[in-house]
Structure formats: C-alpha cells, structure tokens
Amino acid sequence: THGLLYVFLMPPWQHYDEPSHMEYVWLIAHRQQLPLPGDVDRDMRFDFAESMARHSFYGAAAATLTFDRTNDPIPEIGLSQLEDSPAYYLLPALAILPVRHHGIEVQVYAARMVSVCLLLVTVTCGWGTARELFPRDHSARWMLPLSLALLPPFVDLMSAVNSDAASVASYSLF
C-alpha cells in the first residue's frame, strides 16, 4: 500500500532520473528491440518534455515553455541510461506493452508498478531473512520487513522507474 501511494501521489517525472530511465523502457516497448547508446526518438522526446512541463518538472519555467516540434532541437531529458544493462528495463517494457498507445503518463504509472512488484520481492526477502535469523516470537520477524515497507526514502526509490529497484531486489534474493 505504501508503494502504491508513492506510485500515484508522486507526479510523473518527479523521481530522480525517471525521464531517462523511462526513455530506455519506452524505446524497448515501442521499437520492440534493445536500443543502442545514442538512440533517440524525436517525437518521444517531445512527448516526454511536454509531459514534464505539464507536471511542473521545470518549476516556474514550465508555464513559459513552448515546444515547436518542427523547428526546436530535440529536448534533453537527462543523462542517458542506454549504456546500462537492459535486465531491469525489459520488465517495465513488458508492462507498458498493453498501454503503449495510451498517454505517456499512463505508461509511466505502468512502469512504476513493476518497481513496486520489486519492492514486494525485497520486503518478502527481508521477511524470509528475519524468519531464518530469529526465533518464532521475536519481534524482529515482523519489524524488519515492516521497516523496509514503511521507510519513506526506500519506498520512494523502489516505486520509481529506476534500475535501482531491480538491483536491490536481486541483491535481496541472493
């Protein structure tokens, strides 16, 4: 529940590096192939930049921004993630396949849901670890997974379109 709150209460693009992580996911889902470093989709970048402006990503400057798709250069949306391993990005790309013809915000929320599933994997791993380490009636058996599930910065990170969610979940499994 805490993860879902962050998914839907945090406006699109407000997690750090979310636009560039989402670009990787979008390119995989829409082109149905792995992008190469330097790949750019002009229309997608304008869609992202317009959405970012609508959701106050640019702060007070958002009200004065205009995007001319024919004359403006391709907007920058952050540092490219296209050189990262595609392991995480394939999962949210699968999640946005059914909604890839909807607005970009819907796609962001669908991709965030994958990260929330990875949060559930991490909390479950914390529960399993506590179960192995502590006797049946020890309070740490419920405190460890509960502290993972309720720690705001952790849940914020684990509910974003961000490869860190996959890193934390995979490390938790091992």
PDB file of C-alpha atoms in Angstrom:
ATOM      1  CA  THR A   1       0.000   0.000   0.000  1.00  0.00           C
ATOM      2  CA  HIS A   2       2.824   2.398   0.833  1.00  0.00           C
ATOM      3  CA  GLY A   3       4.431   1.722  -2.543  1.00  0.00           C
ATOM      4  CA  LEU A   4       1.147   2.344  -4.361  1.00  0.00           C
ATOM      5  CA  LEU A   5       0.806   5.675  -2.575  1.00  0.00           C
ATOM      6  CA  TYR A   6       4.165   6.726  -3.975  1.00  0.00           C
ATOM      7  CA  VAL A   7       3.265   5.469  -7.451  1.00  0.00           C
ATOM      8  CA  PHE A   8       0.125   7.567  -7.698  1.00  0.00           C
ATOM      9  CA  LEU A   9       0.806  10.552  -5.422  1.00  0.00           C
ATOM     10  CA  MET A  10       4.242  11.369  -6.827  1.00  0.00           C
ATOM     11  CA  PRO A  11       3.676  13.230 -10.119  1.00  0.00           C
ATOM     12  CA  PRO A  12       5.245  11.728 -13.235  1.00  0.00           C
ATOM     13  CA  TRP A  13       8.924  12.507 -13.729  1.00  0.00           C
ATOM     14  CA  GLN A  14       9.497  13.682 -10.152  1.00  0.00           C
ATOM     15  CA  HIS A  15      11.717  10.749  -9.145  1.00  0.00           C
ATOM     16  CA  TYR A  16      15.365  11.366  -9.891  1.00  0.00           C
ATOM     17  CA  ASP A  17      16.450  10.324 -13.391  1.00  0.00           C
ATOM     18  CA  GLU A  18      12.986   8.949 -14.117  1.00  0.00           C
ATOM     19  CA  PRO A  19      12.766  10.548 -17.592  1.00  0.00           C
ATOM     20  CA  SER A  20      15.970   8.922 -18.828  1.00  0.00           C
ATOM     21  CA  HIS A  21      15.129   5.543 -17.290  1.00  0.00           C
ATOM     22  CA  MET A  22      11.664   5.753 -18.849  1.00  0.00           C
ATOM     23  CA  GLU A  23      13.214   6.598 -22.214  1.00  0.00           C
ATOM     24  CA  TYR A  24      15.036   3.237 -22.172  1.00  0.00           C
ATOM     25  CA  VAL A  25      11.811   1.422 -21.265  1.00  0.00           C
ATOM     26  CA  TRP A  26       9.834   3.323 -23.902  1.00  0.00           C
ATOM     27  CA  LEU A  27      12.334   2.572 -26.669  1.00  0.00           C
ATOM     28  CA  ILE A  28      12.251  -1.159 -25.891  1.00  0.00           C
ATOM     29  CA  ALA A  29       8.447  -1.299 -25.716  1.00  0.00           C
ATOM     30  CA  HIS A  30       7.739   0.791 -28.789  1.00  0.00           C
ATOM     31  CA  ARG A  31      10.521  -0.447 -31.061  1.00  0.00           C
ATOM     32  CA  GLN A  32      10.447  -3.988 -29.658  1.00  0.00           C
ATOM     33  CA  GLN A  33      14.219  -4.218 -29.737  1.00  0.00           C
ATOM     34  CA  LEU A  34      17.055  -3.136 -27.474  1.00  0.00           C
ATOM     35  CA  PRO A  35      18.190   0.426 -28.158  1.00  0.00           C
ATOM     36  CA  LEU A  36      21.806   1.281 -28.808  1.00  0.00           C
ATOM     37  CA  PRO A  37      23.645   4.040 -26.952  1.00  0.00           C
ATOM     38  CA  GLY A  38      22.781   7.314 -28.633  1.00  0.00           C
ATOM     39  CA  ASP A  39      19.375   6.157 -29.958  1.00  0.00           C
ATOM     40  CA  VAL A  40      16.830   8.962 -29.801  1.00  0.00           C
ATOM     41  CA  ASP A  41      13.202   9.145 -30.834  1.00  0.00           C
ATOM     42  CA  ARG A  42      12.392  12.777 -31.635  1.00  0.00           C
ATOM     43  CA  ASP A  43       8.611  12.508 -31.117  1.00  0.00           C
ATOM     44  CA  MET A  44       9.027  10.589 -27.856  1.00  0.00           C
ATOM     45  CA  ARG A  45      11.419  13.220 -26.527  1.00  0.00           C
ATOM     46  CA  PHE A  46       8.919  15.975 -27.306  1.00  0.00           C
ATOM     47  CA  ASP A  47       6.117  13.939 -25.695  1.00  0.00           C
ATOM     48  CA  PHE A  48       8.275  13.490 -22.594  1.00  0.00           C
ATOM     49  CA  ALA A  49       9.281  17.172 -22.438  1.00  0.00           C
ATOM     50  CA  GLU A  50       5.673  18.335 -22.860  1.00  0.00           C
ATOM     51  CA  SER A  51       4.526  15.946 -20.140  1.00  0.00           C
ATOM     52  CA  MET A  52       7.374  17.062 -17.886  1.00  0.00           C
ATOM     53  CA  ALA A  53       6.292  20.688 -18.375  1.00  0.00           C
ATOM     54  CA  ARG A  54       2.635  19.802 -17.624  1.00  0.00           C
ATOM     55  CA  HIS A  55       3.724  18.160 -14.365  1.00  0.00           C
ATOM     56  CA  SER A  56       5.912  21.109 -13.257  1.00  0.00           C
ATOM     57  CA  PHE A  57       9.202  19.277 -13.746  1.00  0.00           C
ATOM     58  CA  TYR A  58      10.780  22.534 -14.863  1.00  0.00           C
ATOM     59  CA  GLY A  59       9.342  24.506 -11.937  1.00  0.00           C
ATOM     60  CA  ALA A  60       8.125  28.034 -12.591  1.00  0.00           C
ATOM     61  CA  ALA A  61       9.684  27.996 -16.061  1.00  0.00           C
ATOM     62  CA  ALA A  62       7.159  25.339 -17.168  1.00  0.00           C
ATOM     63  CA  ALA A  63       4.460  27.987 -17.709  1.00  0.00           C
ATOM     64  CA  THR A  64       6.575  29.766 -20.330  1.00  0.00           C
ATOM     65  CA  LEU A  65       7.891  26.714 -22.184  1.00  0.00           C
ATOM     66  CA  THR A  66       6.680  26.042 -25.696  1.00  0.00           C
ATOM     67  CA  PHE A  67       7.767  23.162 -27.856  1.00  0.00           C
ATOM     68  CA  ASP A  68       7.934  23.538 -31.631  1.00  0.00           C
ATOM     69  CA  ARG A  69       8.381  20.016 -32.974  1.00  0.00           C
ATOM     70  CA  THR A  70       9.415  21.198 -36.420  1.00  0.00           C
ATOM     71  CA  ASN A  71      11.994  23.865 -35.525  1.00  0.00           C
ATOM     72  CA  ASP A  72      13.251  23.189 -31.989  1.00  0.00           C
ATOM     73  CA  PRO A  73      16.179  20.882 -31.332  1.00  0.00           C
ATOM     74  CA  ILE A  74      15.444  17.561 -29.647  1.00  0.00           C
ATOM     75  CA  PRO A  75      14.789  18.246 -25.941  1.00  0.00           C
ATOM     76  CA  GLU A  76      17.209  16.939 -23.344  1.00  0.00           C
ATOM     77  CA  ILE A  77      15.563  14.827 -20.650  1.00  0.00           C
ATOM     78  CA  GLY A  78      18.572  13.921 -18.529  1.00  0.00           C
ATOM     79  CA  LEU A  79      21.614  11.696 -18.664  1.00  0.00           C
ATOM     80  CA  SER A  80      21.136   8.744 -20.967  1.00  0.00           C
ATOM     81  CA  GLN A  81      20.787   5.303 -19.410  1.00  0.00           C
ATOM     82  CA  LEU A  82      21.109   3.481 -22.731  1.00  0.00           C
ATOM     83  CA  GLU A  83      24.542   2.115 -21.843  1.00  0.00           C
ATOM     84  CA  ASP A  84      23.111   0.326 -18.774  1.00  0.00           C
ATOM     85  CA  SER A  85      22.316  -3.384 -18.760  1.00  0.00           C
ATOM     86  CA  PRO A  86      18.831  -3.992 -20.194  1.00  0.00           C
ATOM     87  CA  ALA A  87      17.873  -6.519 -17.481  1.00  0.00           C
ATOM     88  CA  TYR A  88      15.622  -4.145 -15.499  1.00  0.00           C
ATOM     89  CA  TYR A  89      14.305  -2.222 -18.486  1.00  0.00           C
ATOM     90  CA  LEU A  90      12.831  -5.311 -20.147  1.00  0.00           C
ATOM     91  CA  LEU A  91      10.410  -5.830 -17.229  1.00  0.00           C
ATOM     92  CA  PRO A  92       8.676  -2.420 -17.349  1.00  0.00           C
ATOM     93  CA  ALA A  93       8.782  -2.554 -21.154  1.00  0.00           C
ATOM     94  CA  LEU A  94       6.648  -5.700 -20.956  1.00  0.00           C
ATOM     95  CA  ALA A  95       4.314  -3.916 -18.539  1.00  0.00           C
ATOM     96  CA  ILE A  96       3.750  -0.974 -20.860  1.00  0.00           C
ATOM     97  CA  LEU A  97       3.181  -3.055 -23.998  1.00  0.00           C
ATOM     98  CA  PRO A  98      -0.599  -3.256 -23.390  1.00  0.00           C
ATOM     99  CA  VAL A  99      -0.817   0.501 -22.721  1.00  0.00           C
ATOM    100  CA  ARG A 100       1.762   1.791 -25.206  1.00  0.00           C
ATOM    101  CA  HIS A 101      -0.961   3.517 -27.247  1.00  0.00           C
ATOM    102  CA  HIS A 102      -2.190   5.471 -24.215  1.00  0.00           C
ATOM    103  CA  GLY A 103      -0.714   8.727 -22.938  1.00  0.00           C
ATOM    104  CA  ILE A 104       2.845   8.807 -21.700  1.00  0.00           C
ATOM    105  CA  GLU A 105       1.714   9.328 -18.088  1.00  0.00           C
ATOM    106  CA  VAL A 106      -0.230   6.047 -18.161  1.00  0.00           C
ATOM    107  CA  GLN A 107       2.919   4.333 -19.404  1.00  0.00           C
ATOM    108  CA  VAL A 108       4.962   5.852 -16.554  1.00  0.00           C
ATOM    109  CA  TYR A 109       2.470   4.548 -13.990  1.00  0.00           C
ATOM    110  CA  ALA A 110       2.512   1.075 -15.571  1.00  0.00           C
ATOM    111  CA  ALA A 111       6.318   1.025 -15.470  1.00  0.00           C
ATOM    112  CA  ARG A 112       6.295   2.186 -11.839  1.00  0.00           C
ATOM    113  CA  MET A 113       4.092  -0.781 -10.941  1.00  0.00           C
ATOM    114  CA  VAL A 114       6.934  -3.111 -11.953  1.00  0.00           C
ATOM    115  CA  SER A 115       9.177  -1.354  -9.450  1.00  0.00           C
ATOM    116  CA  VAL A 116       6.511  -1.792  -6.765  1.00  0.00           C
ATOM    117  CA  CYS A 117       6.495  -5.528  -7.518  1.00  0.00           C
ATOM    118  CA  LEU A 118      10.264  -5.487  -6.997  1.00  0.00           C
ATOM    119  CA  LEU A 119       9.633  -3.695  -3.685  1.00  0.00           C
ATOM    120  CA  LEU A 120       7.358  -6.595  -2.701  1.00  0.00           C
ATOM    121  CA  VAL A 121      10.132  -9.052  -3.599  1.00  0.00           C
ATOM    122  CA  THR A 122      12.556  -7.100  -1.404  1.00  0.00           C
ATOM    123  CA  VAL A 123      10.174  -6.928   1.569  1.00  0.00           C
ATOM    124  CA  THR A 124       9.435 -10.637   1.219  1.00  0.00           C
ATOM    125  CA  CYS A 125      13.171 -11.357   1.229  1.00  0.00           C
ATOM    126  CA  GLY A 126      13.506  -9.257   4.386  1.00  0.00           C
ATOM    127  CA  TRP A 127      10.718 -11.260   5.997  1.00  0.00           C
ATOM    128  CA  GLY A 128      12.383 -14.534   4.984  1.00  0.00           C
ATOM    129  CA  THR A 129      15.746 -13.405   6.332  1.00  0.00           C
ATOM    130  CA  ALA A 130      14.228 -12.344   9.643  1.00  0.00           C
ATOM    131  CA  ARG A 131      12.357 -15.638   9.824  1.00  0.00           C
ATOM    132  CA  GLU A 132      15.617 -17.551   9.430  1.00  0.00           C
ATOM    133  CA  LEU A 133      17.574 -15.440  11.902  1.00  0.00           C
ATOM    134  CA  PHE A 134      15.135 -15.006  14.776  1.00  0.00           C
ATOM    135  CA  PRO A 135      13.006 -17.369  16.864  1.00  0.00           C
ATOM    136  CA  ARG A 136       9.256 -17.617  16.309  1.00  0.00           C
ATOM    137  CA  ASP A 137       8.101 -14.992  18.862  1.00  0.00           C
ATOM    138  CA  HIS A 138      10.892 -12.466  18.303  1.00  0.00           C
ATOM    139  CA  SER A 139       9.660  -9.005  17.268  1.00  0.00           C
ATOM    140  CA  ALA A 140      12.407  -8.646  14.639  1.00  0.00           C
ATOM    141  CA  ARG A 141      10.493 -11.151  12.498  1.00  0.00           C
ATOM    142  CA  TRP A 142       7.874  -8.507  11.737  1.00  0.00           C
ATOM    143  CA  MET A 143       9.951  -5.363  12.406  1.00  0.00           C
ATOM    144  CA  LEU A 144      12.487  -5.982   9.622  1.00  0.00           C
ATOM    145  CA  PRO A 145      10.032  -6.347   6.731  1.00  0.00           C
ATOM    146  CA  LEU A 146       7.787  -3.638   8.169  1.00  0.00           C
ATOM    147  CA  SER A 147      10.697  -1.196   8.414  1.00  0.00           C
ATOM    148  CA  LEU A 148      11.535  -1.903   4.750  1.00  0.00           C
ATOM    149  CA  ALA A 149       7.936  -1.377   3.703  1.00  0.00           C
ATOM    150  CA  LEU A 150       7.468   1.849   5.668  1.00  0.00           C
ATOM    151  CA  LEU A 151      10.816   3.645   5.220  1.00  0.00           C
ATOM    152  CA  PRO A 152       9.813   6.627   3.023  1.00  0.00           C
ATOM    153  CA  PRO A 153      13.083   7.183   1.095  1.00  0.00           C
ATOM    154  CA  PHE A 154      13.371   3.465   0.379  1.00  0.00           C
ATOM    155  CA  VAL A 155       9.787   3.157  -0.831  1.00  0.00           C
ATOM    156  CA  ASP A 156      10.231   6.328  -2.890  1.00  0.00           C
ATOM    157  CA  LEU A 157      13.240   4.780  -4.636  1.00  0.00           C
ATOM    158  CA  MET A 158      11.553   1.397  -5.055  1.00  0.00           C
ATOM    159  CA  SER A 159       8.411   2.882  -6.632  1.00  0.00           C
ATOM    160  CA  ALA A 160      10.183   4.829  -9.380  1.00  0.00           C
ATOM    161  CA  VAL A 161      11.053   3.842 -12.928  1.00  0.00           C
ATOM    162  CA  ASN A 162      14.623   3.192 -11.929  1.00  0.00           C
ATOM    163  CA  SER A 163      17.042   0.294 -12.307  1.00  0.00           C
ATOM    164  CA  ASP A 164      17.968   0.606  -8.621  1.00  0.00           C
ATOM    165  CA  ALA A 165      14.740  -1.227  -7.771  1.00  0.00           C
ATOM    166  CA  ALA A 166      15.934  -4.283  -9.697  1.00  0.00           C
ATOM    167  CA  SER A 167      19.392  -4.050  -8.149  1.00  0.00           C
ATOM    168  CA  VAL A 168      18.010  -4.005  -4.615  1.00  0.00           C
ATOM    169  CA  ALA A 169      15.542  -6.826  -5.310  1.00  0.00           C
ATOM    170  CA  SER A 170      18.135  -9.067  -6.975  1.00  0.00           C
ATOM    171  CA  TYR A 171      20.643  -8.454  -4.199  1.00  0.00           C
ATOM    172  CA  SER A 172      17.930  -9.255  -1.648  1.00  0.00           C
ATOM    173  CA  LEU A 173      17.238 -12.555  -3.361  1.00  0.00           C
ATOM    174  CA  PHE A 174      20.886 -13.557  -3.146  1.00  0.00           C
TER     175      PHE A 174
END
